[in-house]
Short mmCIF file of C-alpha atoms in Angstrom, two decimals:
data_model
loop_
_atom_site.label_atom_id
_atom_site.label_comp_id
_atom_site.label_asym_id
_atom_site.label_seq_id
_atom_site.Cartn_x
_atom_site.Cartn_y
_atom_site.Cartn_z
CA MET A 1 -1.28 18.15 -20.88
CA ASN A 2 -0.50 20.21 -17.96
CA HIS A 3 0.39 18.16 -14.78
CA THR A 4 0.38 19.65 -11.33
CA LEU A 5 3.77 20.32 -10.30
CA THR A 6 4.87 19.35 -6.63
CA SER A 7 8.00 20.51 -4.99
CA PHE A 8 10.80 18.18 -3.57
CA THR A 9 10.02 17.73 0.32
CA PRO A 10 12.85 15.46 1.58
CA LEU A 11 12.30 16.34 5.35
CA ALA A 12 8.51 15.84 5.29
CA ALA A 13 8.89 12.79 3.33
CA LEU A 14 11.47 11.23 5.92
CA VAL A 15 9.28 12.14 8.84
CA GLY A 16 6.07 10.90 7.13
CA GLY A 17 7.86 7.60 6.10
CA ALA A 18 9.07 7.29 9.63
CA LEU A 19 5.50 7.50 10.84
CA ILE A 20 4.49 4.85 8.42
CA GLY A 21 7.47 2.60 9.67
CA LEU A 22 6.15 3.19 13.27
CA ALA A 23 2.74 1.97 12.33
CA ALA A 24 4.02 -1.14 10.85
CA VAL A 25 6.35 -1.79 13.98
CA MET A 26 3.26 -1.14 16.18
CA LEU A 27 1.00 -3.50 14.37
CA MET A 28 3.70 -6.27 14.38
CA ALA A 29 4.19 -5.73 18.28
CA LEU A 30 0.42 -5.84 18.98
CA THR A 31 -1.17 -8.40 16.41
CA GLY A 32 2.09 -10.16 14.90
CA ARG A 33 1.00 -9.31 11.48
CA ILE A 34 2.56 -7.44 8.52
CA ALA A 35 1.17 -3.88 7.94
CA GLY A 36 0.21 -4.52 4.30
CA VAL A 37 -2.77 -2.42 3.28
CA SER A 38 -3.70 -4.60 0.38
CA GLY A 39 -3.75 -7.75 2.55
CA ILE A 40 -5.86 -6.05 5.27
CA ALA A 41 -8.25 -4.49 2.85
CA ALA A 42 -8.82 -7.73 0.77
CA ARG A 43 -9.68 -9.46 3.83
CA LEU A 44 -12.39 -7.20 4.54
CA LEU A 45 -14.28 -8.95 1.96
CA PRO A 46 -15.52 -12.50 1.98
CA PRO A 47 -14.29 -15.33 2.37
CA TYR A 48 -13.32 -14.73 5.98
CA GLU A 49 -10.68 -17.06 7.09
CA ASP A 50 -10.16 -15.83 10.70
CA ASN A 51 -11.80 -13.67 13.38
CA GLU A 52 -9.93 -10.48 12.84
CA PHE A 53 -12.30 -8.56 10.85
CA GLY A 54 -12.86 -5.83 13.56
CA GLY A 55 -9.22 -5.22 13.88
CA ARG A 56 -8.78 -4.71 10.01
CA LEU A 57 -11.78 -2.66 9.94
CA ALA A 58 -10.38 -0.40 12.88
CA PHE A 59 -7.31 -0.31 10.82
CA VAL A 60 -8.80 0.92 7.61
CA ALA A 61 -11.07 3.37 9.31
CA GLY A 62 -7.85 5.04 10.95
CA LEU A 63 -6.46 5.58 7.47
CA VAL A 64 -9.69 7.26 6.50
CA ALA A 65 -9.89 9.17 9.73
CA ALA A 66 -6.42 10.63 9.41
CA PRO A 67 -7.33 13.54 6.78
CA VAL A 68 -10.18 14.27 9.22
CA LEU A 69 -7.94 14.68 12.21
CA VAL A 70 -5.64 16.96 10.06
CA LEU A 71 -8.66 19.13 9.20
CA ILE A 72 -9.62 19.44 12.83
CA VAL A 73 -6.35 20.36 14.22
CA ARG A 74 -4.93 22.44 11.30
CA GLY A 75 -8.07 23.92 9.84
CA HIS A 76 -7.50 22.70 6.21
CA LEU A 77 -6.76 19.42 4.46
CA PRO A 78 -3.27 18.68 3.27
CA GLU A 79 -2.67 19.30 -0.70
CA GLN A 80 -4.27 16.58 -2.86
CA SER A 81 -4.55 16.69 -6.84
CA ILE A 82 -6.23 13.77 -8.54
CA GLU A 83 -5.90 14.16 -12.33
CA ALA A 84 -7.25 11.10 -13.55
CA GLY A 85 -10.94 10.97 -14.87
CA THR A 86 -13.76 8.45 -13.96
CA PRO A 87 -12.69 5.70 -16.74
CA VAL A 88 -8.99 5.98 -15.79
CA LEU A 89 -9.92 5.74 -12.03
CA LEU A 90 -11.96 2.72 -12.65
CA ALA A 91 -9.28 0.99 -14.79
CA ALA A 92 -6.43 1.99 -12.22
CA GLY A 93 -8.49 0.65 -9.17
CA LEU A 94 -9.34 -2.67 -10.73
CA LEU A 95 -5.62 -3.18 -11.74
CA VAL A 96 -4.17 -1.91 -8.13
CA GLY A 97 -6.79 -4.26 -6.59
CA PHE A 98 -6.39 -7.32 -8.73
CA GLY A 99 -2.29 -6.91 -8.85
CA SER A 100 -1.88 -6.18 -5.41
CA VAL A 101 -3.86 -9.32 -4.19
CA TRP A 102 -2.39 -11.51 -7.09
CA GLY A 103 1.14 -10.47 -6.08
CA SER A 104 0.44 -10.79 -2.38
CA GLY A 105 1.09 -7.18 -1.44
CA CYS A 106 1.55 -3.57 -2.35
CA THR A 107 3.62 -0.62 -1.57
CA SER A 108 3.32 -1.19 1.95
CA GLY A 109 3.49 -4.99 2.39
CA HIS A 110 6.41 -5.42 -0.19
CA GLY A 111 7.87 -2.01 -0.54
CA VAL A 112 8.00 -1.25 3.23
CA CYS A 113 7.78 -4.31 5.39
CA GLY A 114 8.96 -6.90 3.03
CA ILE A 115 12.26 -4.81 2.22
CA ALA A 116 12.75 -4.29 5.82
CA ARG A 117 12.62 -7.92 6.41
CA LEU A 118 15.14 -8.40 3.53
CA SER A 119 12.66 -10.59 1.67
CA VAL A 120 13.67 -11.44 -2.10
CA ARG A 121 10.28 -11.95 -3.05
CA SER A 122 9.38 -8.35 -1.78
CA LEU A 123 12.46 -6.89 -3.52
CA VAL A 124 11.41 -8.53 -6.87
CA ALA A 125 7.73 -7.43 -6.42
CA THR A 126 8.91 -3.81 -5.59
CA ALA A 127 11.22 -3.66 -8.74
CA ALA A 128 8.27 -4.89 -10.71
CA PHE A 129 5.65 -2.38 -9.73
CA MET A 130 8.27 0.48 -9.73
CA ALA A 131 9.16 -0.61 -13.40
CA THR A 132 5.69 -0.88 -14.78
CA GLY A 133 4.72 2.32 -12.81
CA ILE A 134 7.53 4.26 -14.42
CA VAL A 135 6.73 3.02 -17.86
CA THR A 136 3.06 3.77 -17.59
CA VAL A 137 3.72 7.24 -16.46
CA PHE A 138 6.07 7.65 -19.32
CA LEU A 139 3.68 6.56 -22.03
CA MET A 140 0.99 8.54 -20.38
CA ARG A 141 2.88 11.88 -20.25
CA HIS A 142 5.56 11.43 -23.01
CA GLY A 143 4.15 9.04 -25.42
CA SER A 144 3.30 9.85 -28.94
CA MET B 1 -8.97 -2.48 23.11
CA ALA B 2 -7.10 -4.30 20.49
CA ASN B 3 -9.28 -2.75 17.94
CA LEU B 4 -9.00 0.79 19.22
CA LEU B 5 -5.37 0.51 19.10
CA GLN B 6 -5.49 -0.90 15.68
CA PHE B 7 -7.47 2.11 14.69
CA LEU B 8 -4.68 4.39 16.15
CA ILE B 9 -2.16 2.35 14.28
CA GLY B 10 -4.33 3.03 11.09
CA LEU B 11 -4.34 6.70 11.99
CA ILE B 12 -0.70 7.04 12.53
CA PHE B 13 -0.12 5.42 9.28
CA GLY B 14 -2.49 7.81 7.53
CA LEU B 15 -0.77 10.68 8.92
CA GLY B 16 2.29 9.32 7.60
CA LEU B 17 1.06 9.24 4.24
CA LEU B 18 -0.49 12.73 4.68
CA VAL B 19 2.73 14.32 6.18
CA SER B 20 4.97 12.58 3.66
CA GLY B 21 2.66 13.80 0.70
CA MET B 22 2.19 10.13 -0.39
CA SER B 23 -1.73 10.93 -0.14
CA ASN B 24 -1.30 13.30 -3.11
CA PRO B 25 -1.58 11.31 -6.35
CA ALA B 26 0.23 14.23 -8.27
CA LYS B 27 3.35 13.76 -6.01
CA VAL B 28 3.42 9.97 -6.68
CA LEU B 29 3.07 10.41 -10.43
CA ASN B 30 5.82 13.31 -10.42
CA PHE B 31 8.19 10.62 -8.61
CA LEU B 32 7.27 8.03 -11.35
CA ASP B 33 7.87 10.45 -14.15
CA PHE B 34 11.43 9.63 -14.86
CA GLY B 35 10.92 11.47 -18.27
CA ALA B 36 10.95 14.57 -16.18
CA VAL B 37 14.35 13.91 -14.78
CA THR B 38 16.16 15.88 -17.20
CA ALA B 39 13.13 17.90 -18.60
CA GLY B 40 12.26 19.15 -15.02
CA GLY B 41 9.59 18.67 -12.69
CA TRP B 42 10.61 15.24 -11.26
CA ASP B 43 9.91 14.98 -7.45
CA PRO B 44 12.23 12.44 -5.88
CA SER B 45 10.31 12.74 -2.46
CA LEU B 46 8.89 9.07 -2.58
CA ALA B 47 12.33 7.59 -2.38
CA PHE B 48 12.69 9.35 0.99
CA VAL B 49 9.36 8.20 2.17
CA MET B 50 10.37 4.66 1.49
CA ALA B 51 13.91 5.17 2.99
CA GLY B 52 12.15 6.62 6.31
CA ALA B 53 9.79 3.82 6.42
CA VAL B 54 12.08 0.95 5.58
CA ALA B 55 14.74 2.35 8.08
CA VAL B 56 12.26 2.53 11.05
CA THR B 57 10.64 -0.81 10.19
CA PHE B 58 14.03 -2.75 9.75
CA VAL B 59 15.18 -1.47 13.37
CA GLY B 60 11.59 -1.90 14.92
CA PHE B 61 11.03 -5.30 13.47
CA ARG B 62 14.36 -6.50 14.99
CA ILE B 63 13.49 -5.28 18.40
CA VAL B 64 9.60 -6.63 18.40
CA LEU B 65 10.62 -9.80 16.67
CA ALA B 66 12.99 -10.68 19.59
CA ARG B 67 10.22 -11.01 21.72
CA SER B 68 8.49 -14.49 22.40
CA LYS B 69 4.86 -13.12 21.04
CA PRO B 70 2.87 -10.41 20.03
CA VAL B 71 0.67 -8.67 22.67
CA PHE B 72 -2.73 -9.48 21.44
CA ALA B 73 -1.97 -12.78 19.42
CA GLU B 74 -0.32 -16.18 19.95
CA ARG B 75 2.44 -15.82 17.51
CA PHE B 76 4.14 -13.74 14.92
CA GLN B 77 2.72 -14.50 11.44
CA LEU B 78 5.57 -13.87 9.07
CA PRO B 79 5.52 -14.79 5.35
CA THR B 80 7.23 -18.06 4.92
CA LYS B 81 7.17 -18.51 1.21
CA ARG B 82 10.65 -18.03 -0.47
CA GLU B 83 10.38 -19.27 -4.17
CA LEU B 84 9.87 -16.81 -6.92
CA ASP B 85 6.87 -17.90 -8.77
CA PRO B 86 5.14 -16.24 -11.75
CA ARG B 87 2.66 -14.66 -9.54
CA ILE B 88 5.20 -12.46 -7.57
CA LEU B 89 6.14 -10.85 -10.76
CA ALA B 90 2.87 -10.85 -12.65
CA GLY B 91 0.85 -9.31 -9.77
CA PRO B 92 3.07 -6.46 -8.82
CA ALA B 93 3.47 -5.51 -12.81
CA ILE B 94 -0.30 -5.41 -12.93
CA PHE B 95 -0.50 -3.27 -9.73
CA GLY B 96 2.18 -0.99 -11.13
CA ILE B 97 0.25 -0.20 -14.25
CA GLY B 98 -2.70 0.88 -12.06
CA TRP B 99 -0.51 2.92 -9.72
CA GLY B 100 1.06 4.75 -12.70
CA LEU B 101 -2.57 5.50 -14.21
CA ALA B 102 -3.80 7.18 -11.25
CA GLY B 103 -1.18 7.71 -8.71
CA PHE B 104 -3.00 5.77 -5.87
CA CYS B 105 -1.85 2.56 -4.14
CA PRO B 106 -4.21 1.05 -1.58
CA GLY B 107 -3.07 3.03 1.65
CA PRO B 108 -3.21 6.56 0.11
CA ALA B 109 -6.52 5.43 -1.65
CA PHE B 110 -8.17 4.79 1.70
CA THR B 111 -6.59 7.95 3.27
CA ALA B 112 -8.09 10.02 0.25
CA LEU B 113 -11.62 8.71 1.23
CA GLY B 114 -11.20 11.09 4.20
CA PHE B 115 -11.02 13.97 2.04
CA GLY B 116 -14.45 13.21 0.78
CA SER B 117 -13.76 13.23 -2.92
CA ARG B 118 -15.81 11.40 -5.70
CA ALA B 119 -12.72 10.44 -7.43
CA SER B 120 -11.40 8.55 -4.35
CA LEU B 121 -14.68 6.74 -3.80
CA ILE B 122 -14.77 5.40 -7.64
CA PHE B 123 -11.22 4.23 -7.24
CA VAL B 124 -11.70 2.56 -3.86
CA ALA B 125 -14.76 0.68 -5.05
CA ALA B 126 -12.97 -0.51 -8.29
CA MET B 127 -10.00 -1.42 -6.34
CA LEU B 128 -12.13 -3.52 -3.70
CA PHE B 129 -13.80 -5.35 -6.78
CA GLY B 130 -10.28 -6.13 -8.10
CA MET B 131 -9.24 -7.39 -4.81
CA TRP B 132 -12.19 -9.81 -4.51
CA LEU B 133 -11.74 -11.06 -8.24
CA ALA B 134 -8.08 -11.75 -7.43
CA ARG B 135 -8.82 -13.77 -4.40
CA TYR B 136 -11.73 -15.59 -6.03
CA LEU B 137 -9.65 -16.48 -9.14
CA GLY B 138 -6.67 -17.50 -7.00
CA GLN B 139 -8.87 -19.98 -5.19
CA LEU B 140 -9.96 -21.74 -8.30
CA PRO B 141 -8.22 -24.80 -9.31
CA GLN B 142 -5.22 -23.95 -11.15
CA PRO B 143 -3.26 -25.82 -14.02
CA SER B 144 -0.78 -27.90 -12.06
CA GLY B 145 2.89 -26.45 -12.01
CA LEU B 146 1.84 -23.18 -13.52
CA VAL B 147 0.63 -21.30 -10.64
CA ALA B 148 1.35 -21.61 -7.28
CA PRO B 149 -1.06 -20.20 -4.51
CA ALA B 150 -0.07 -16.87 -3.13
CA ASP B 151 1.11 -16.83 0.58
CA PRO B 152 -1.89 -15.36 2.37
CA LEU B 153 0.56 -14.09 5.08
CA GLU B 154 2.30 -11.39 2.95
CA GLY B 155 1.22 -7.87 2.33
#
């Protein structure tokens, strides 16, 4: 199986990462909450425990609108290559959704905000999803 | 006003994912592909994304949390849970398998919706169902001592 090759882009990665961090800091400054996308998205669904639905929906709408803004400003969308077919996408989505809520966070909540807060729980969580992610890709690409 | 600002924050977050390349599942999978380190084709970019994000958040949180309260809320709501229960290992382990299968985690999946692809729609629909299921099962009575409720303030 051929995979889409991507080039190592350390500068863009650092700048993009800094923007993600800036957004996390801004959300904390304004709402006092961790910028964890899984936590925000999960609370768009019932049961509703507070009255912050509008803010969460606005945040997710911003995530969705970002490529539209890039398209308007630059005239083309950034590179994106999705190799998985429908059955894999369904299984992957289910696992990502279930696991991120079961473990109280995903790459943003644990991997960025949690590690920045030096949370031991987030360090353990990040090590766990990195490990199973690496093993899964290894089995998919190099197994058999 | 608060909602408009949260839209802008989501927009900045999404631009970060796009600029860093994390909105591209191929780039994520090429990072997770440690088998390619020696064979060629490994893309270490994601480590730099995390480094940039964690560095800014580390410094920014220290400045922000020194204030008495957030702009639009009465208090900062930080996770208080400390103990390492089975869920803090099992949840992320399950999440990582899904991440490795398709190269999408929740943030990039939502940003991918803006590309208008059918694949991202399928993934996000399944992901939202999985999130609902985990919350539903998490709220059922658990066998005592086996599973502690997740801290709702994390992630």
